[in-house]
Amino acid sequence: MYTFVDRHIGPNSVDVQAMLTAIGYSSIDEMINAATPASIRLLNNLQLPAAVSEVEVLAELRALASKNSAMTNFIGQGYYGTHVPAVIQRNIIENPAWYTAYTPYQPEISQGRLEALLNFQTLICDLTGLDVAGASLLDEPTAVAEAMTLMLRQHKGDQQTLLVDRDTHPQTLAVLYTRATPLNIEIELVDVESDIDFASAFGLVLSYPGTSGAIKSLESV
């Protein structure tokens, strides 16, 4: 009869020996030696310094961090320095009601995270006047690739071409091409300020602003 502790702290010595016997080893060390190439093993003991207190560790980390130089970032391509207002940071990002357990059997932040995403989506709908908005924890390229497959599944025709704004971030284009290849999707780059032929496409990806930083008029799209 296993107790709660037995079920949650891992196998005991009897369980370990039974598993080792099943795979043909007499000890964990023997199994590790068989599985780990000798060329990557460290045979000497680690030369670790003596243990220190939390206060001393924090002081050393601050000393190391003080050697960093804060430089202005000009990388562009969707990476922008942002300012988070204190009211947003404290009441949303650092709000403990959103990342603590809601129930004894669900000790994670998933429900609070979903609530945050729902609030964000609702805000975007209010600001843009859209009927629906999506939000997720995906990075932008992956989110765009997911949107591409969603458009393809929802499209009623047999078109296999996705129109993509030519001014889209290169990292987003790279993920799109990778995801499109096995699905036989053709990526066609277009200029959103010129005439676009939608007849041969199942969807359109717009970048606003584009990777160049340009904010183009989308009224004619």
GROMACS .gro file of C-alpha atoms in nm:
model
  221
    1MET     CA    1   0.000   0.000   0.000
    2TYR     CA    2   0.164   0.324  -0.117
    3THR     CA    3   0.114   0.637   0.088
    4PHE     CA    4   0.085   0.988  -0.053
    5VAL     CA    5   0.454   1.051   0.010
    6ASP     CA    6   0.556   0.729  -0.166
    7ARG     CA    7   0.363   0.828  -0.477
    8HIS     CA    8   0.516   1.175  -0.503
    9ILE     CA    9   0.883   1.150  -0.404
   10GLY     CA   10   0.989   0.901  -0.669
   11PRO     CA   11   1.087   0.534  -0.661
   12ASN     CA   12   1.238   0.371  -0.354
   13SER     CA   13   1.546   0.147  -0.356
   14VAL     CA   14   1.340  -0.165  -0.432
   15ASP     CA   15   1.174   0.002  -0.731
   16VAL     CA   16   1.510   0.129  -0.858
   17GLN     CA   17   1.667  -0.215  -0.837
   18ALA     CA   18   1.369  -0.372  -1.015
   19MET     CA   19   1.401  -0.123  -1.303
   20LEU     CA   20   1.778  -0.175  -1.326
   21THR     CA   21   1.732  -0.553  -1.336
   22ALA     CA   22   1.474  -0.516  -1.613
   23ILE     CA   23   1.721  -0.329  -1.835
   24GLY     CA   24   2.019  -0.543  -1.745
   25TYR     CA   25   2.226  -0.333  -1.503
   26SER     CA   26   2.321  -0.384  -1.141
   27SER     CA   27   2.352  -0.018  -1.041
   28ILE     CA   28   2.272   0.333  -1.157
   29ASP     CA   29   2.643   0.409  -1.199
   30GLU     CA   30   2.681   0.110  -1.429
   31MET     CA   31   2.384   0.226  -1.637
   32ILE     CA   32   2.519   0.583  -1.660
   33ASN     CA   33   2.865   0.459  -1.759
   34ALA     CA   34   2.712   0.250  -2.036
   35ALA     CA   35   2.496   0.534  -2.165
   36THR     CA   36   2.742   0.825  -2.136
   37PRO     CA   37   3.034   0.841  -2.384
   38ALA     CA   38   3.371   0.856  -2.212
   39SER     CA   39   3.470   1.158  -2.421
   40ILE     CA   40   3.219   1.385  -2.247
   41ARG     CA   41   3.260   1.260  -1.892
   42LEU     CA   42   3.428   1.471  -1.625
   43LEU     CA   43   3.645   1.238  -1.421
   44ASN     CA   44   3.776   1.499  -1.179
   45ASN     CA   45   3.579   1.649  -0.894
   46LEU     CA   46   3.426   1.990  -0.957
   47GLN     CA   47   3.638   2.272  -0.819
   48LEU     CA   48   3.354   2.453  -0.648
   49PRO     CA   49   3.407   2.738  -0.402
   50ALA     CA   50   3.284   2.715  -0.047
   51ALA     CA   51   2.914   2.773   0.009
   52VAL     CA   52   2.804   3.127   0.092
   53SER     CA   53   2.488   3.286   0.220
   54GLU     CA   54   2.206   3.426   0.007
   55VAL     CA   55   2.310   3.781   0.093
   56GLU     CA   56   2.666   3.715  -0.027
   57VAL     CA   57   2.543   3.556  -0.351
   58LEU     CA   58   2.318   3.853  -0.427
   59ALA     CA   59   2.605   4.094  -0.360
   60GLU     CA   60   2.834   3.902  -0.596
   61LEU     CA   61   2.567   3.892  -0.866
   62ARG     CA   62   2.511   4.267  -0.834
   63ALA     CA   63   2.886   4.322  -0.867
   64LEU     CA   64   2.894   4.114  -1.185
   65ALA     CA   65   2.586   4.287  -1.326
   66SER     CA   66   2.739   4.630  -1.263
   67LYS     CA   67   3.006   4.550  -1.523
   68ASN     CA   68   2.742   4.543  -1.799
   69SER     CA   69   2.708   4.844  -2.027
   70ALA     CA   70   2.353   4.954  -2.107
   71MET     CA   71   2.363   5.032  -2.480
   72THR     CA   72   2.096   5.165  -2.713
   73ASN     CA   73   1.946   4.885  -2.922
   74PHE     CA   74   1.909   4.950  -3.295
   75ILE     CA   75   1.834   4.594  -3.403
   76GLY     CA   76   1.486   4.683  -3.532
   77GLN     CA   77   1.289   4.408  -3.706
   78GLY     CA   78   1.019   4.404  -3.442
   79TYR     CA   79   1.243   4.438  -3.137
   80TYR     CA   80   1.147   4.763  -2.969
   81GLY     CA   81   1.229   4.911  -2.635
   82THR     CA   82   0.903   4.944  -2.444
   83HIS     CA   83   0.788   5.128  -2.135
   84VAL     CA   84   0.544   4.946  -1.908
   85PRO     CA   85   0.342   5.189  -1.694
   86ALA     CA   86   0.364   5.110  -1.324
   87VAL     CA   87  -0.012   5.063  -1.298
   88ILE     CA   88   0.000   4.794  -1.568
   89GLN     CA   89   0.304   4.618  -1.422
   90ARG     CA   90   0.168   4.610  -1.067
   91ASN     CA   91  -0.197   4.533  -1.137
   92ILE     CA   92  -0.154   4.293  -1.429
   93ILE     CA   93   0.196   4.150  -1.466
   94GLU     CA   94   0.264   4.134  -1.091
   95ASN     CA   95  -0.094   4.076  -0.977
   96PRO     CA   96  -0.077   3.767  -0.750
   97ALA     CA   97  -0.445   3.695  -0.809
   98TRP     CA   98  -0.356   3.598  -1.166
   99TYR     CA   99  -0.069   3.360  -1.099
  100THR     CA  100  -0.158   3.180  -0.776
  101ALA     CA  101  -0.349   2.854  -0.750
  102TYR     CA  102  -0.725   2.883  -0.779
  103THR     CA  103  -0.797   2.537  -0.647
  104PRO     CA  104  -0.607   2.281  -0.433
  105TYR     CA  105  -0.586   2.041  -0.728
  106GLN     CA  106  -0.465   2.297  -0.982
  107PRO     CA  107  -0.152   2.460  -0.842
  108GLU     CA  108  -0.041   2.646  -1.153
  109ILE     CA  109  -0.099   2.977  -1.328
  110SER     CA  110  -0.288   2.845  -1.630
  111GLN     CA  111  -0.628   2.987  -1.531
  112GLY     CA  112  -0.488   3.326  -1.441
  113ARG     CA  113  -0.290   3.329  -1.766
  114LEU     CA  114  -0.606   3.253  -1.963
  115GLU     CA  115  -0.785   3.534  -1.782
  116ALA     CA  116  -0.504   3.774  -1.874
  117LEU     CA  117  -0.521   3.668  -2.239
  118LEU     CA  118  -0.900   3.707  -2.243
  119ASN     CA  119  -0.871   4.058  -2.101
  120PHE     CA  120  -0.607   4.145  -2.360
  121GLN     CA  121  -0.819   4.011  -2.645
  122THR     CA  122  -1.119   4.207  -2.522
  123LEU     CA  123  -0.909   4.524  -2.503
  124ILE     CA  124  -0.785   4.477  -2.861
  125CYS     CA  125  -1.143   4.432  -2.983
  126ASP     CA  126  -1.246   4.754  -2.803
  127LEU     CA  127  -0.952   4.950  -2.946
  128THR     CA  128  -0.972   4.825  -3.305
  129GLY     CA  129  -1.345   4.763  -3.346
  130LEU     CA  130  -1.275   4.407  -3.461
  131ASP     CA  131  -1.534   4.138  -3.397
  132VAL     CA  132  -1.272   3.899  -3.265
  133ALA     CA  133  -0.906   3.910  -3.164
  134GLY     CA  134  -0.661   3.635  -3.077
  135ALA     CA  135  -0.386   3.631  -2.815
  136SER     CA  136  -0.143   3.362  -2.709
  137LEU     CA  137   0.198   3.306  -2.555
  138LEU     CA  138   0.345   3.216  -2.893
  139ASP     CA  139   0.623   3.425  -3.043
  140GLU     CA  140   0.521   3.635  -3.342
  141PRO     CA  141   0.658   3.406  -3.620
  142THR     CA  142   0.492   3.098  -3.470
  143ALA     CA  143   0.166   3.286  -3.419
  144VAL     CA  144   0.168   3.396  -3.785
  145ALA     CA  145   0.235   3.038  -3.896
  146GLU     CA  146  -0.058   2.918  -3.686
  147ALA     CA  147  -0.276   3.189  -3.842
  148MET     CA  148  -0.171   3.067  -4.187
  149THR     CA  149  -0.286   2.711  -4.116
  150LEU     CA  150  -0.609   2.842  -3.958
  151MET     CA  151  -0.689   3.043  -4.272
  152LEU     CA  152  -0.617   2.741  -4.490
  153ARG     CA  153  -0.848   2.516  -4.287
  154GLN     CA  154  -1.130   2.771  -4.287
  155HIS     CA  155  -1.100   2.853  -4.658
  156LYS     CA  156  -1.370   2.687  -4.872
  157GLY     CA  157  -1.181   2.694  -5.201
  158ASP     CA  158  -0.883   2.495  -5.327
  159GLN     CA  159  -0.631   2.782  -5.337
  160GLN     CA  160  -0.290   2.702  -5.187
  161THR     CA  161  -0.130   3.048  -5.202
  162LEU     CA  162  -0.078   3.277  -4.903
  163LEU     CA  163  -0.019   3.645  -4.974
  164VAL     CA  164   0.235   3.798  -4.735
  165ASP     CA  165   0.331   4.161  -4.692
  166ARG     CA  166   0.678   4.208  -4.842
  167ASP     CA  167   0.774   4.422  -4.540
  168THR     CA  168   0.727   4.134  -4.293
  169HIS     CA  169   1.003   4.052  -4.044
  170PRO     CA  170   1.258   3.806  -4.188
  171GLN     CA  171   1.227   3.577  -3.885
  172THR     CA  172   0.853   3.558  -3.947
  173LEU     CA  173   0.905   3.480  -4.316
  174ALA     CA  174   1.155   3.207  -4.228
  175VAL     CA  175   0.903   3.029  -4.003
  176LEU     CA  176   0.627   3.074  -4.260
  177TYR     CA  177   0.835   2.915  -4.536
  178THR     CA  178   0.933   2.627  -4.307
  179ARG     CA  179   0.573   2.560  -4.206
  180ALA     CA  180   0.434   2.608  -4.559
  181THR     CA  181   0.665   2.362  -4.738
  182PRO     CA  182   0.522   2.034  -4.602
  183LEU     CA  183   0.167   2.167  -4.646
  184ASN     CA  184   0.227   2.253  -5.014
  185ILE     CA  185   0.147   2.618  -4.945
  186GLU     CA  186   0.299   2.875  -5.178
  187ILE     CA  187   0.412   3.201  -5.016
  188GLU     CA  188   0.373   3.505  -5.243
  189LEU     CA  189   0.522   3.835  -5.126
  190VAL     CA  190   0.315   4.141  -5.214
  191ASP     CA  191   0.324   4.518  -5.172
  192VAL     CA  192   0.019   4.611  -4.967
  193GLU     CA  193   0.000   4.956  -5.126
  194SER     CA  194  -0.036   4.813  -5.477
  195ASP     CA  195  -0.322   4.619  -5.631
  196ILE     CA  196  -0.347   4.271  -5.478
  197ASP     CA  197  -0.505   3.979  -5.659
  198PHE     CA  198  -0.700   3.782  -5.400
  199ALA     CA  199  -0.848   3.536  -5.651
  200SER     CA  200  -0.563   3.288  -5.625
  201ALA     CA  201  -0.506   3.312  -5.249
  202PHE     CA  202  -0.669   3.172  -4.937
  203GLY     CA  203  -0.538   3.442  -4.704
  204LEU     CA  204  -0.333   3.757  -4.652
  205VAL     CA  205  -0.076   3.843  -4.385
  206LEU     CA  206  -0.025   4.215  -4.318
  207SER     CA  207   0.257   4.368  -4.115
  208TYR     CA  208   0.175   4.691  -3.933
  209PRO     CA  209   0.423   4.842  -3.887
  210GLY     CA  210   0.653   4.655  -4.122
  211THR     CA  211   1.003   4.534  -4.049
  212SER     CA  212   1.141   4.857  -4.196
  213GLY     CA  213   0.935   5.056  -3.946
  214ALA     CA  214   0.713   5.195  -4.220
  215ILE     CA  215   0.345   5.247  -4.140
  216LYS     CA  216   0.156   5.206  -4.466
  217SER     CA  217  -0.204   5.284  -4.545
  218LEU     CA  218  -0.414   4.968  -4.540
  219GLU     CA  219  -0.744   5.132  -4.636
  220SER     CA  220  -0.733   4.994  -4.989
  221VAL     CA  221  -0.659   4.635  -4.887
   0.00000   0.00000   0.00000
